[in-house]
């Protein structure tokens, strides 16, 4: 039986961490849809036309170890504003969302465009400072040399572009439950999300 958990929100709010934890808890499959746009953006930086890049994505493109750098993040957000790129990635995401056995998808437009019929919709946020702090720790922990200011600027630019674009902008679905993780630990945020999903399962 299909059961979809849609998680949307701005960059580095904790969507991926919560998504992975929910998938593990409920035994659902998880898709970080940002990776599709990051891999497309990375291929564009390598010289490919972005629409062509989105149409010909391969599983190994999602495993490159530099997909989270600010350069690739910016490229992802630029290709994500191209309607034909979004269209190329749509069917795969929709099929994933309704696969048997349950699915968790995190991104920007999961509850609004990819799967408006999702049984649970979460809109995860955190303050700008907290999001920059978390992403900076994540990147430097992986050995990337970036400053806190550079990370903060990347998040600001992307949120502005992602919210302003005409196609599938970042915004909460009308029936999304808002979850502000600014002052929560990972465990607290995960517990809260599990409680919301459990309540929806009836
Ligand atoms: O979630 P993440 O930060 O990895 O996403 C990278 C970029 O991909 C975002 O800034 C956004 O432009 C784009 N994206 C999107 N729709 C999604 C997921 C990501 O437009 N569902």
PDB file of C-alpha atoms and ligand atoms in Angstrom:
ATOM      1  CA  UNK A   1       0.000   0.000   0.000  1.00  0.00           C
ATOM      2  CA  UNK A   2       1.241   3.520  -0.804  1.00  0.00           C
ATOM      3  CA  UNK A   3       1.895   5.926   2.061  1.00  0.00           C
ATOM      4  CA  UNK A   4       3.827   9.088   1.314  1.00  0.00           C
ATOM      5  CA  UNK A   5       5.557  11.446   3.704  1.00  0.00           C
ATOM      6  CA  UNK A   6       6.375  14.737   1.933  1.00  0.00           C
ATOM      7  CA  UNK A   7       9.001  16.916   3.610  1.00  0.00           C
ATOM      8  CA  UNK A   8       9.659  20.406   2.278  1.00  0.00           C
ATOM      9  CA  UNK A   9      11.480  23.447   3.587  1.00  0.00           C
ATOM     10  CA  UNK A  10      14.399  25.808   2.995  1.00  0.00           C
ATOM     11  CA  UNK A  11      18.017  24.685   2.604  1.00  0.00           C
ATOM     12  CA  UNK A  12      19.722  22.948   5.544  1.00  0.00           C
ATOM     13  CA  UNK A  13      16.658  23.011   7.826  1.00  0.00           C
ATOM     14  CA  UNK A  14      17.041  19.332   8.738  1.00  0.00           C
ATOM     15  CA  UNK A  15      14.761  17.783   6.098  1.00  0.00           C
ATOM     16  CA  UNK A  16      17.253  15.106   5.115  1.00  0.00           C
ATOM     17  CA  UNK A  17      18.054  14.083   8.673  1.00  0.00           C
ATOM     18  CA  UNK A  18      14.374  13.878   9.608  1.00  0.00           C
ATOM     19  CA  UNK A  19      13.542  12.116   6.350  1.00  0.00           C
ATOM     20  CA  UNK A  20      16.168   9.424   6.866  1.00  0.00           C
ATOM     21  CA  UNK A  21      15.086   8.915  10.481  1.00  0.00           C
ATOM     22  CA  UNK A  22      11.411   8.599   9.513  1.00  0.00           C
ATOM     23  CA  UNK A  23      12.244   6.145   6.731  1.00  0.00           C
ATOM     24  CA  UNK A  24      14.279   3.997   9.134  1.00  0.00           C
ATOM     25  CA  UNK A  25      11.578   4.119  11.824  1.00  0.00           C
ATOM     26  CA  UNK A  26       8.647   3.202   9.560  1.00  0.00           C
ATOM     27  CA  UNK A  27      10.590   0.963   7.160  1.00  0.00           C
ATOM     28  CA  UNK A  28       9.882   3.270   4.195  1.00  0.00           C
ATOM     29  CA  UNK A  29      12.137   4.089   1.237  1.00  0.00           C
ATOM     30  CA  UNK A  30      13.748   7.551   1.264  1.00  0.00           C
ATOM     31  CA  UNK A  31      14.556   9.913  -1.618  1.00  0.00           C
ATOM     32  CA  UNK A  32      16.538  13.123  -1.127  1.00  0.00           C
ATOM     33  CA  UNK A  33      15.199  14.909  -4.214  1.00  0.00           C
ATOM     34  CA  UNK A  34      17.775  17.715  -3.827  1.00  0.00           C
ATOM     35  CA  UNK A  35      20.355  15.191  -5.029  1.00  0.00           C
ATOM     36  CA  UNK A  36      18.643  15.028  -8.430  1.00  0.00           C
ATOM     37  CA  UNK A  37      19.026  18.797  -8.871  1.00  0.00           C
ATOM     38  CA  UNK A  38      22.549  18.784  -7.419  1.00  0.00           C
ATOM     39  CA  UNK A  39      23.655  16.022  -9.796  1.00  0.00           C
ATOM     40  CA  UNK A  40      22.079  17.898 -12.723  1.00  0.00           C
ATOM     41  CA  UNK A  41      23.789  21.144 -11.649  1.00  0.00           C
ATOM     42  CA  UNK A  42      27.112  19.376 -11.306  1.00  0.00           C
ATOM     43  CA  UNK A  43      26.853  17.986 -14.830  1.00  0.00           C
ATOM     44  CA  UNK A  44      25.988  21.481 -16.097  1.00  0.00           C
ATOM     45  CA  UNK A  45      29.187  22.801 -14.453  1.00  0.00           C
ATOM     46  CA  UNK A  46      30.977  20.033 -16.365  1.00  0.00           C
ATOM     47  CA  UNK A  47      29.710  21.518 -19.641  1.00  0.00           C
ATOM     48  CA  UNK A  48      26.466  19.630 -20.333  1.00  0.00           C
ATOM     49  CA  UNK A  49      23.220  21.310 -21.286  1.00  0.00           C
ATOM     50  CA  UNK A  50      21.108  21.198 -18.074  1.00  0.00           C
ATOM     51  CA  UNK A  51      17.976  19.777 -19.725  1.00  0.00           C
ATOM     52  CA  UNK A  52      20.039  17.071 -21.423  1.00  0.00           C
ATOM     53  CA  UNK A  53      21.803  16.451 -18.090  1.00  0.00           C
ATOM     54  CA  UNK A  54      18.495  15.970 -16.254  1.00  0.00           C
ATOM     55  CA  UNK A  55      17.187  13.568 -18.913  1.00  0.00           C
ATOM     56  CA  UNK A  56      20.297  11.409 -18.787  1.00  0.00           C
ATOM     57  CA  UNK A  57      21.021  11.262 -15.036  1.00  0.00           C
ATOM     58  CA  UNK A  58      22.568   7.971 -13.941  1.00  0.00           C
ATOM     59  CA  UNK A  59      22.460   6.432 -10.446  1.00  0.00           C
ATOM     60  CA  UNK A  60      26.217   6.983 -10.047  1.00  0.00           C
ATOM     61  CA  UNK A  61      25.749  10.738 -10.622  1.00  0.00           C
ATOM     62  CA  UNK A  62      23.932  10.848  -7.264  1.00  0.00           C
ATOM     63  CA  UNK A  63      26.974   9.457  -5.468  1.00  0.00           C
ATOM     64  CA  UNK A  64      29.625  12.066  -6.318  1.00  0.00           C
ATOM     65  CA  UNK A  65      31.261  13.301  -3.114  1.00  0.00           C
ATOM     66  CA  UNK A  66      31.225  17.008  -3.991  1.00  0.00           C
ATOM     67  CA  UNK A  67      27.450  17.375  -4.421  1.00  0.00           C
ATOM     68  CA  UNK A  68      27.095  19.505  -1.251  1.00  0.00           C
ATOM     69  CA  UNK A  69      29.694  22.183  -2.000  1.00  0.00           C
ATOM     70  CA  UNK A  70      28.436  25.793  -2.379  1.00  0.00           C
ATOM     71  CA  UNK A  71      29.296  25.805  -6.118  1.00  0.00           C
ATOM     72  CA  UNK A  72      27.218  22.727  -6.827  1.00  0.00           C
ATOM     73  CA  UNK A  73      24.442  24.007  -4.500  1.00  0.00           C
ATOM     74  CA  UNK A  74      24.176  27.212  -6.517  1.00  0.00           C
ATOM     75  CA  UNK A  75      24.208  25.314  -9.803  1.00  0.00           C
ATOM     76  CA  UNK A  76      21.440  23.040  -8.446  1.00  0.00           C
ATOM     77  CA  UNK A  77      19.272  26.001  -7.569  1.00  0.00           C
ATOM     78  CA  UNK A  78      19.837  27.552 -11.015  1.00  0.00           C
ATOM     79  CA  UNK A  79      18.937  24.407 -12.968  1.00  0.00           C
ATOM     80  CA  UNK A  80      15.960  23.877 -10.624  1.00  0.00           C
ATOM     81  CA  UNK A  81      14.393  27.091 -11.958  1.00  0.00           C
ATOM     82  CA  UNK A  82      14.271  25.631 -15.508  1.00  0.00           C
ATOM     83  CA  UNK A  83      10.777  24.136 -16.097  1.00  0.00           C
ATOM     84  CA  UNK A  84      12.097  21.485 -18.543  1.00  0.00           C
ATOM     85  CA  UNK A  85      14.589  20.256 -15.949  1.00  0.00           C
ATOM     86  CA  UNK A  86      11.831  19.890 -13.344  1.00  0.00           C
ATOM     87  CA  UNK A  87       9.640  18.119 -15.919  1.00  0.00           C
ATOM     88  CA  UNK A  88      12.440  15.659 -16.740  1.00  0.00           C
ATOM     89  CA  UNK A  89      12.707  14.660 -13.061  1.00  0.00           C
ATOM     90  CA  UNK A  90       8.972  14.521 -12.344  1.00  0.00           C
ATOM     91  CA  UNK A  91       7.911  10.987 -13.308  1.00  0.00           C
ATOM     92  CA  UNK A  92      10.724   9.333 -11.382  1.00  0.00           C
ATOM     93  CA  UNK A  93       9.814  11.266  -8.212  1.00  0.00           C
ATOM     94  CA  UNK A  94       6.063  10.600  -8.593  1.00  0.00           C
ATOM     95  CA  UNK A  95       6.591   6.886  -9.084  1.00  0.00           C
ATOM     96  CA  UNK A  96       8.924   6.796  -6.080  1.00  0.00           C
ATOM     97  CA  UNK A  97       6.358   8.632  -3.930  1.00  0.00           C
ATOM     98  CA  UNK A  98       3.605   6.105  -4.617  1.00  0.00           C
ATOM     99  CA  UNK A  99       5.732   2.949  -4.543  1.00  0.00           C
ATOM    100  CA  UNK A 100       4.317   0.099  -2.484  1.00  0.00           C
ATOM    101  CA  UNK A 101       5.531  -0.080   1.098  1.00  0.00           C
ATOM    102  CA  UNK A 102       5.765   3.627   1.843  1.00  0.00           C
ATOM    103  CA  UNK A 103       8.075   6.472   0.845  1.00  0.00           C
ATOM    104  CA  UNK A 104       9.617   9.587   2.344  1.00  0.00           C
ATOM    105  CA  UNK A 105      10.699  12.339  -0.057  1.00  0.00           C
ATOM    106  CA  UNK A 106      12.347  15.579   0.933  1.00  0.00           C
ATOM    107  CA  UNK A 107      12.721  18.681  -1.224  1.00  0.00           C
ATOM    108  CA  UNK A 108      10.950  21.957  -2.012  1.00  0.00           C
ATOM    109  CA  UNK A 109       7.817  20.982  -3.951  1.00  0.00           C
ATOM    110  CA  UNK A 110       6.966  17.487  -2.726  1.00  0.00           C
ATOM    111  CA  UNK A 111       3.732  18.402  -0.939  1.00  0.00           C
ATOM    112  CA  UNK A 112       2.707  21.000  -3.511  1.00  0.00           C
ATOM    113  CA  UNK A 113       3.610  19.475  -6.915  1.00  0.00           C
ATOM    114  CA  UNK A 114       5.157  15.993  -6.751  1.00  0.00           C
ATOM    115  CA  UNK A 115       2.682  14.401  -4.375  1.00  0.00           C
ATOM    116  CA  UNK A 116      -0.193  16.692  -3.291  1.00  0.00           C
ATOM    117  CA  UNK A 117      -2.018  13.516  -2.174  1.00  0.00           C
ATOM    118  CA  UNK A 118       0.719  12.646   0.370  1.00  0.00           C
ATOM    119  CA  UNK A 119      -0.722  11.264   3.607  1.00  0.00           C
ATOM    120  CA  UNK A 120       1.635  13.430   5.678  1.00  0.00           C
ATOM    121  CA  UNK A 121       3.180  16.795   4.717  1.00  0.00           C
ATOM    122  CA  UNK A 122       5.821  18.425   6.864  1.00  0.00           C
ATOM    123  CA  UNK A 123       7.312  21.878   6.306  1.00  0.00           C
ATOM    124  CA  UNK A 124      10.600  21.925   8.207  1.00  0.00           C
ATOM    125  CA  UNK A 125      12.257  25.246   9.035  1.00  0.00           C
ATOM    126  CA  UNK A 126      15.023  26.626  11.279  1.00  0.00           C
ATOM    127  CA  UNK A 127      16.480  30.092  11.782  1.00  0.00           C
ATOM    128  CA  UNK A 128      18.971  31.364   9.191  1.00  0.00           C
ATOM    129  CA  UNK A 129      21.821  31.352  11.723  1.00  0.00           C
ATOM    130  CA  UNK A 130      21.109  27.829  12.890  1.00  0.00           C
ATOM    131  CA  UNK A 131      20.862  26.459   9.368  1.00  0.00           C
ATOM    132  CA  UNK A 132      24.178  28.080   8.387  1.00  0.00           C
ATOM    133  CA  UNK A 133      25.833  26.756  11.542  1.00  0.00           C
ATOM    134  CA  UNK A 134      24.668  23.184  10.887  1.00  0.00           C
ATOM    135  CA  UNK A 135      25.638  23.168   7.205  1.00  0.00           C
ATOM    136  CA  UNK A 136      29.046  24.688   8.008  1.00  0.00           C
ATOM    137  CA  UNK A 137      29.769  21.920  10.526  1.00  0.00           C
ATOM    138  CA  UNK A 138      28.645  19.295   7.990  1.00  0.00           C
ATOM    139  CA  UNK A 139      30.862  20.663   5.207  1.00  0.00           C
ATOM    140  CA  UNK A 140      33.997  21.298   7.263  1.00  0.00           C
ATOM    141  CA  UNK A 141      33.529  17.873   8.868  1.00  0.00           C
ATOM    142  CA  UNK A 142      33.841  16.389   5.364  1.00  0.00           C
ATOM    143  CA  UNK A 143      37.033  18.379   4.743  1.00  0.00           C
ATOM    144  CA  UNK A 144      35.572  21.151   2.548  1.00  0.00           C
ATOM    145  CA  UNK A 145      37.196  24.549   3.137  1.00  0.00           C
ATOM    146  CA  UNK A 146      34.356  27.051   3.426  1.00  0.00           C
ATOM    147  CA  UNK A 147      33.665  29.872   5.871  1.00  0.00           C
ATOM    148  CA  UNK A 148      30.470  30.322   7.872  1.00  0.00           C
ATOM    149  CA  UNK A 149      29.790  33.520   5.882  1.00  0.00           C
ATOM    150  CA  UNK A 150      30.080  31.683   2.562  1.00  0.00           C
ATOM    151  CA  UNK A 151      27.664  29.018   3.744  1.00  0.00           C
ATOM    152  CA  UNK A 152      25.200  31.641   5.036  1.00  0.00           C
ATOM    153  CA  UNK A 153      25.378  33.494   1.721  1.00  0.00           C
ATOM    154  CA  UNK A 154      24.768  30.279  -0.248  1.00  0.00           C
ATOM    155  CA  UNK A 155      21.654  29.516   1.823  1.00  0.00           C
ATOM    156  CA  UNK A 156      20.302  33.078   1.463  1.00  0.00           C
ATOM    157  CA  UNK A 157      20.823  33.101  -2.316  1.00  0.00           C
ATOM    158  CA  UNK A 158      19.225  29.716  -2.817  1.00  0.00           C
ATOM    159  CA  UNK A 159      16.234  30.352  -0.567  1.00  0.00           C
ATOM    160  CA  UNK A 160      15.569  33.630  -2.410  1.00  0.00           C
ATOM    161  CA  UNK A 161      15.861  31.966  -5.848  1.00  0.00           C
ATOM    162  CA  UNK A 162      13.905  28.855  -4.817  1.00  0.00           C
ATOM    163  CA  UNK A 163      11.056  30.948  -3.338  1.00  0.00           C
ATOM    164  CA  UNK A 164      10.831  33.422  -6.227  1.00  0.00           C
ATOM    165  CA  UNK A 165      10.891  31.048  -9.219  1.00  0.00           C
ATOM    166  CA  UNK A 166       7.724  30.692 -11.299  1.00  0.00           C
ATOM    167  CA  UNK A 167       7.677  26.878 -11.460  1.00  0.00           C
ATOM    168  CA  UNK A 168       7.173  24.903  -8.228  1.00  0.00           C
ATOM    169  CA  UNK A 169       8.462  27.588  -5.834  1.00  0.00           C
ATOM    170  CA  UNK A 170       9.424  26.754  -2.266  1.00  0.00           C
ATOM    171  CA  UNK A 171       6.305  27.198  -0.146  1.00  0.00           C
ATOM    172  CA  UNK A 172       4.353  25.128   2.363  1.00  0.00           C
ATOM    173  CA  UNK A 173       1.363  23.138   1.111  1.00  0.00           C
ATOM    174  CA  UNK A 174      -1.850  24.476   2.665  1.00  0.00           C
ATOM    175  CA  UNK A 175      -2.254  21.345   4.751  1.00  0.00           C
ATOM    176  CA  UNK A 176       1.413  20.974   5.780  1.00  0.00           C
ATOM    177  CA  UNK A 177       2.377  20.703   9.444  1.00  0.00           C
ATOM    178  CA  UNK A 178       5.106  23.248  10.239  1.00  0.00           C
ATOM    179  CA  UNK A 179       8.092  22.038  12.248  1.00  0.00           C
ATOM    180  CA  UNK A 180      10.599  24.668  13.430  1.00  0.00           C
ATOM    181  CA  UNK A 181      13.740  22.775  14.467  1.00  0.00           C
ATOM    182  CA  UNK A 182      15.814  25.857  15.513  1.00  0.00           C
ATOM    183  CA  UNK A 183      15.977  24.932  19.163  1.00  0.00           C
ATOM    184  CA  UNK A 184      15.465  21.169  18.840  1.00  0.00           C
ATOM    185  CA  UNK A 185      18.066  18.436  18.936  1.00  0.00           C
ATOM    186  CA  UNK A 186      17.991  15.877  16.115  1.00  0.00           C
ATOM    187  CA  UNK A 187      16.351  13.435  18.531  1.00  0.00           C
ATOM    188  CA  UNK A 188      13.630  15.922  19.520  1.00  0.00           C
ATOM    189  CA  UNK A 189      12.864  16.853  15.913  1.00  0.00           C
ATOM    190  CA  UNK A 190      12.723  13.191  14.924  1.00  0.00           C
ATOM    191  CA  UNK A 191      10.456  12.278  17.838  1.00  0.00           C
ATOM    192  CA  UNK A 192       8.088  15.093  16.950  1.00  0.00           C
ATOM    193  CA  UNK A 193       7.999  14.016  13.284  1.00  0.00           C
ATOM    194  CA  UNK A 194       7.376  10.376  14.241  1.00  0.00           C
ATOM    195  CA  UNK A 195       4.468  11.495  16.456  1.00  0.00           C
ATOM    196  CA  UNK A 196       2.932  13.485  13.574  1.00  0.00           C
ATOM    197  CA  UNK A 197       3.181  10.520  11.176  1.00  0.00           C
ATOM    198  CA  UNK A 198       1.875   8.053  13.774  1.00  0.00           C
ATOM    199  CA  UNK A 199      -1.158  10.296  14.375  1.00  0.00           C
ATOM    200  CA  UNK A 200      -1.840  10.431  10.621  1.00  0.00           C
ATOM    201  CA  UNK A 201      -1.672   6.629  10.334  1.00  0.00           C
ATOM    202  CA  UNK A 202      -4.657   6.497  12.659  1.00  0.00           C
TER     203      UNK A 202
HETATM  204  O1  LIG B   1      17.652  20.071  -0.710  1.00  0.00           O
HETATM  205  P1  LIG B   1      18.940  20.558  -1.314  1.00  0.00           P
HETATM  206  O2  LIG B   1      19.511  21.751  -0.582  1.00  0.00           O
HETATM  207  O3  LIG B   1      19.931  19.467  -1.497  1.00  0.00           O
HETATM  208  O4  LIG B   1      18.526  21.043  -2.784  1.00  0.00           O
HETATM  209  C1  LIG B   1      19.452  21.687  -3.660  1.00  0.00           C
HETATM  210  C2  LIG B   1      18.668  22.626  -4.579  1.00  0.00           C
HETATM  211  O5  LIG B   1      17.836  21.834  -5.429  1.00  0.00           O
HETATM  212  C3  LIG B   1      17.721  23.587  -3.882  1.00  0.00           C
HETATM  213  O6  LIG B   1      18.333  24.814  -3.518  1.00  0.00           O
HETATM  214  C4  LIG B   1      16.621  23.771  -4.907  1.00  0.00           C
HETATM  215  O7  LIG B   1      16.935  24.785  -5.823  1.00  0.00           O
HETATM  216  C5  LIG B   1      16.591  22.468  -5.674  1.00  0.00           C
HETATM  217  N1  LIG B   1      15.477  21.593  -5.301  1.00  0.00           N
HETATM  218  C6  LIG B   1      14.244  21.849  -5.853  1.00  0.00           C
HETATM  219  N2  LIG B   1      13.198  21.000  -5.627  1.00  0.00           N
HETATM  220  C7  LIG B   1      13.349  19.931  -4.839  1.00  0.00           C
HETATM  221  C8  LIG B   1      14.603  19.665  -4.222  1.00  0.00           C
HETATM  222  C9  LIG B   1      15.651  20.538  -4.462  1.00  0.00           C
HETATM  223  O8  LIG B   1      14.068  22.843  -6.569  1.00  0.00           O
HETATM  224  N3  LIG B   1      12.306  19.101  -4.658  1.00  0.00           N
END
